[in-house]
């Protein structure tokens, strides 16, 4: 009947729209995950430059940061296009907002890794104590690299359990930074001639710690997309909720 035919045609159009929308979201996800993989590659190369004191590799990392920035511009353009054509709501809106946050954090990771590479250029001869601190930083790089891998996996699967595991791992990176910083300060006090190398290692450790923070932010965005929960400031929001409950009881 004409009514049934019209209904079938309407369903076909709706299915086409849904599939087209899904392709748009998958395209954004693909761009964001490619960006994350490049950032991970940059981190490993920066660590290699640190281990070998390879100035050429450090400069290559610094130069290639422009590619990371290019991804952010591309992701922004794709997200703006989807907003303009689709007017997303609910889960789809959270997905696009979350992807935008992830893109920003990957770009900032790229900046921190570029800074790490720049600090490698300041390193010359390292005494035994500085070599020991460098080894601790390089080991922490492995932790952060695995965090990036798992954050990309969590984003691709919208796996909030994995995302929370990665968030917890960030404390390990923070602990290494604090321990290394204390060691470097003591070493500079004992041997002022080591100050230049110790300061460069301090900046490298700081940039790595910040990179870990940004990986944590990526995982918080995964939780936001999947659960609709903003866990970026859990202490603050939890305290505010407690105050509201207290006021209501009063």
Coordinates of C-alpha atoms in Angstrom, one line a residue:
X1 CA 0.0 0.0 0.0
X2 CA 1.1 3.6 -0.4
X3 CA 1.2 4.1 3.3
X4 CA 3.4 1.0 3.8
X5 CA 5.7 2.1 1.0
X6 CA 6.0 5.6 2.5
X7 CA 6.8 4.1 5.9
X8 CA 9.5 1.8 4.3
X9 CA 11.0 4.7 2.4
X10 CA 11.0 6.8 5.6
X11 CA 12.8 4.0 7.5
X12 CA 15.4 3.7 4.7
X13 CA 16.1 7.4 4.9
X14 CA 16.4 7.3 8.7
X15 CA 18.7 4.3 8.5
X16 CA 20.8 6.1 5.9
X17 CA 21.0 9.2 8.2
X18 CA 22.0 7.1 11.2
X19 CA 24.7 5.2 9.3
X20 CA 26.0 8.5 7.8
X21 CA 26.1 10.0 11.3
X22 CA 28.0 6.9 12.6
X23 CA 30.5 7.3 9.8
X24 CA 31.0 11.0 10.9
X25 CA 31.7 10.0 14.5
X26 CA 34.0 7.1 13.4
X27 CA 36.0 9.5 11.3
X28 CA 36.5 11.9 14.2
X29 CA 37.5 8.9 16.4
X30 CA 39.9 7.7 13.7
X31 CA 41.6 11.1 13.6
X32 CA 41.9 11.4 17.3
X33 CA 43.3 8.0 17.8
X34 CA 45.9 8.6 15.0
X35 CA 46.8 11.7 16.8
X36 CA 47.3 9.8 20.0
X37 CA 49.5 7.2 18.3
X38 CA 51.7 10.0 16.9
X39 CA 52.1 11.5 20.4
X40 CA 53.1 8.1 21.8
X41 CA 55.7 7.7 19.0
X42 CA 57.0 11.2 19.8
X43 CA 57.4 10.3 23.5
X44 CA 59.3 7.1 22.7
X45 CA 61.7 9.0 20.4
X46 CA 62.2 11.7 23.0
X47 CA 63.2 9.0 25.5
X48 CA 65.5 7.5 23.0
X49 CA 67.2 10.9 22.4
X50 CA 67.5 11.2 26.2
X51 CA 69.1 7.8 26.6
X52 CA 71.6 8.3 23.7
X53 CA 72.0 12.1 24.2
X54 CA 71.1 12.3 20.5
X55 CA 70.7 15.9 19.5
X56 CA 69.5 15.1 16.0
X57 CA 66.7 12.9 17.2
X58 CA 65.7 15.5 19.8
X59 CA 65.5 18.1 17.1
X60 CA 63.5 15.7 14.9
X61 CA 61.0 15.3 17.8
X62 CA 60.7 19.1 18.1
X63 CA 60.1 19.6 14.4
X64 CA 57.5 16.9 14.2
X65 CA 55.4 18.5 16.9
X66 CA 53.9 20.5 14.0
X67 CA 52.2 17.3 12.9
X68 CA 50.5 16.9 16.3
X69 CA 49.3 20.5 16.0
X70 CA 48.0 19.8 12.5
X71 CA 45.9 16.9 13.9
X72 CA 44.3 19.2 16.4
X73 CA 43.2 21.6 13.7
X74 CA 41.9 18.7 11.6
X75 CA 39.9 17.3 14.5
X76 CA 38.4 20.7 15.3
X77 CA 37.3 21.1 11.7
X78 CA 35.7 17.7 11.6
X79 CA 33.8 18.3 14.9
X80 CA 32.6 21.7 13.8
X81 CA 31.3 20.2 10.5
X82 CA 29.4 17.5 12.4
X83 CA 27.9 20.1 14.8
X84 CA 26.8 22.3 11.8
X85 CA 25.2 19.4 9.9
X86 CA 23.8 17.1 12.6
X87 CA 22.9 19.3 15.7
X88 CA 23.9 16.4 18.0
X89 CA 22.2 15.7 21.3
X90 CA 22.6 13.5 24.3
X91 CA 25.2 10.7 23.8
X92 CA 26.3 12.0 20.4
X93 CA 26.9 15.5 21.9
X94 CA 28.9 14.1 24.7
X95 CA 31.0 12.1 22.2
X96 CA 31.9 15.2 20.2
X97 CA 32.6 17.2 23.3
X98 CA 34.7 14.4 24.7
X99 CA 36.7 14.0 21.5
X100 CA 37.4 17.7 21.5
X101 CA 38.8 17.5 25.0
X102 CA 40.9 14.5 24.1
X103 CA 42.3 16.3 21.1
X104 CA 43.3 19.3 23.3
X105 CA 45.0 16.9 25.7
X106 CA 46.9 15.1 23.0
X107 CA 48.1 18.4 21.6
X108 CA 49.3 19.5 25.1
X109 CA 51.1 16.2 25.5
X110 CA 52.9 17.0 22.2
X111 CA 54.0 20.3 23.6
X112 CA 55.4 18.7 26.7
X113 CA 57.2 16.1 24.7
X114 CA 58.6 18.8 22.5
X115 CA 59.8 20.5 25.7
X116 CA 61.4 17.3 26.8
X117 CA 63.3 17.0 23.6
X118 CA 64.4 20.7 23.9
X119 CA 65.8 19.9 27.4
X120 CA 67.8 17.0 26.0
X121 CA 69.8 19.5 24.0
X122 CA 70.9 21.1 27.3
X123 CA 72.4 17.9 28.6
X124 CA 76.1 17.3 28.2
X125 CA 78.3 15.0 30.3
X126 CA 76.3 13.3 33.1
X127 CA 77.9 12.0 36.3
X128 CA 76.8 8.8 38.0
X129 CA 74.0 10.4 40.1
X130 CA 72.5 12.2 37.1
X131 CA 72.7 9.0 35.0
X132 CA 70.8 7.2 37.8
X133 CA 68.1 9.9 37.7
X134 CA 68.0 9.8 33.9
X135 CA 67.4 6.0 34.1
X136 CA 64.4 6.6 36.5
X137 CA 62.9 9.1 34.1
X138 CA 63.3 6.7 31.1
X139 CA 61.6 3.9 33.1
X140 CA 58.7 6.3 33.8
X141 CA 58.5 7.0 30.1
X142 CA 57.6 3.4 29.6
X143 CA 54.8 3.7 32.1
X144 CA 53.4 6.8 30.4
X145 CA 53.8 5.2 26.9
X146 CA 51.7 2.2 28.1
X147 CA 49.2 4.6 29.6
X148 CA 48.8 6.3 26.2
X149 CA 48.3 2.9 24.6
X150 CA 45.6 2.0 27.1
X151 CA 43.9 5.4 26.9
X152 CA 43.6 5.0 23.1
X153 CA 42.2 1.5 23.6
X154 CA 39.8 2.8 26.3
X155 CA 38.6 5.5 24.0
X156 CA 38.1 3.2 21.0
X157 CA 36.1 0.7 23.1
X158 CA 34.6 3.3 25.5
X159 CA 36.0 1.0 28.3
X160 CA 35.5 2.9 31.5
X161 CA 37.1 0.2 33.7
X162 CA 40.3 0.5 31.7
X163 CA 40.1 4.3 31.8
X164 CA 39.9 4.2 35.6
X165 CA 42.9 1.8 35.7
X166 CA 44.9 4.3 33.7
X167 CA 43.9 7.2 35.9
X168 CA 45.1 5.2 39.0
X169 CA 48.5 4.6 37.2
X170 CA 49.2 8.3 37.0
X171 CA 50.2 8.3 40.6
X172 CA 53.2 6.1 39.8
X173 CA 54.4 8.8 37.4
X174 CA 53.8 11.5 40.0
X175 CA 55.8 9.4 42.6
X176 CA 58.8 9.0 40.2
X177 CA 58.8 12.8 39.5
X178 CA 58.7 13.7 43.2
X179 CA 61.5 11.3 44.1
X180 CA 63.7 12.4 41.1
X181 CA 63.1 16.0 41.9
X182 CA 64.3 15.5 45.6
X183 CA 67.3 13.6 44.4
X184 CA 68.3 16.3 41.8
X185 CA 67.9 19.1 44.4
X186 CA 70.2 17.3 46.8
X187 CA 72.7 16.6 44.1
X188 CA 72.8 20.3 43.0
X189 CA 73.4 21.3 46.6
X190 CA 76.3 18.8 46.9
X191 CA 77.8 19.5 43.5
X192 CA 77.0 22.9 42.1
X193 CA 78.9 22.1 38.9
X194 CA 76.1 19.6 38.0
X195 CA 73.4 22.3 38.1
X196 CA 72.9 22.7 34.4
X197 CA 72.4 19.0 33.8
X198 CA 70.3 18.6 36.9
X199 CA 68.0 21.4 35.9
X200 CA 67.6 20.0 32.4
X201 CA 66.6 16.6 33.9
X202 CA 64.2 18.3 36.3
X203 CA 62.4 20.0 33.3
X204 CA 62.3 16.7 31.5
X205 CA 60.8 15.0 34.6
X206 CA 58.3 17.8 35.0
X207 CA 57.2 17.6 31.3
X208 CA 56.8 13.8 31.7
X209 CA 54.7 14.2 34.8
X210 CA 52.4 16.7 33.0
X211 CA 52.1 14.3 30.0
X212 CA 50.8 11.7 32.5
X213 CA 48.3 14.2 33.8
X214 CA 47.0 14.8 30.2
X215 CA 46.7 11.0 29.7
X216 CA 44.6 10.9 32.8
X217 CA 42.4 13.7 31.3
X218 CA 41.9 11.6 28.2
X219 CA 40.6 8.8 30.3
X220 CA 38.3 11.1 32.3
X221 CA 36.9 12.2 28.9
X222 CA 36.2 8.5 28.1
X223 CA 34.2 8.2 31.3
X224 CA 32.3 11.4 30.4
X225 CA 31.4 10.1 27.0
X226 CA 30.2 6.7 28.2
X227 CA 28.7 7.5 31.6
X228 CA 27.9 11.2 31.3
X229 CA 29.8 11.7 34.5
X230 CA 32.3 14.6 34.8
X231 CA 35.1 13.2 37.0
X232 CA 37.7 15.9 36.3
X233 CA 37.4 17.4 39.7
X234 CA 36.0 14.7 41.9
X235 CA 37.1 16.2 45.2
X236 CA 35.5 19.5 44.4
X237 CA 32.3 18.1 43.1
X238 CA 32.1 15.6 45.9
X239 CA 32.6 18.4 48.5
X240 CA 29.9 20.5 46.8
X241 CA 27.5 17.6 46.8
X242 CA 28.2 17.1 50.5
X243 CA 27.5 20.8 51.2
X244 CA 24.2 20.6 49.3
X245 CA 23.1 17.6 51.3
X246 CA 24.0 19.2 54.5
X247 CA 22.1 22.3 53.6
X248 CA 19.0 20.2 52.6
X249 CA 19.2 18.4 55.9
X250 CA 19.4 21.7 57.8

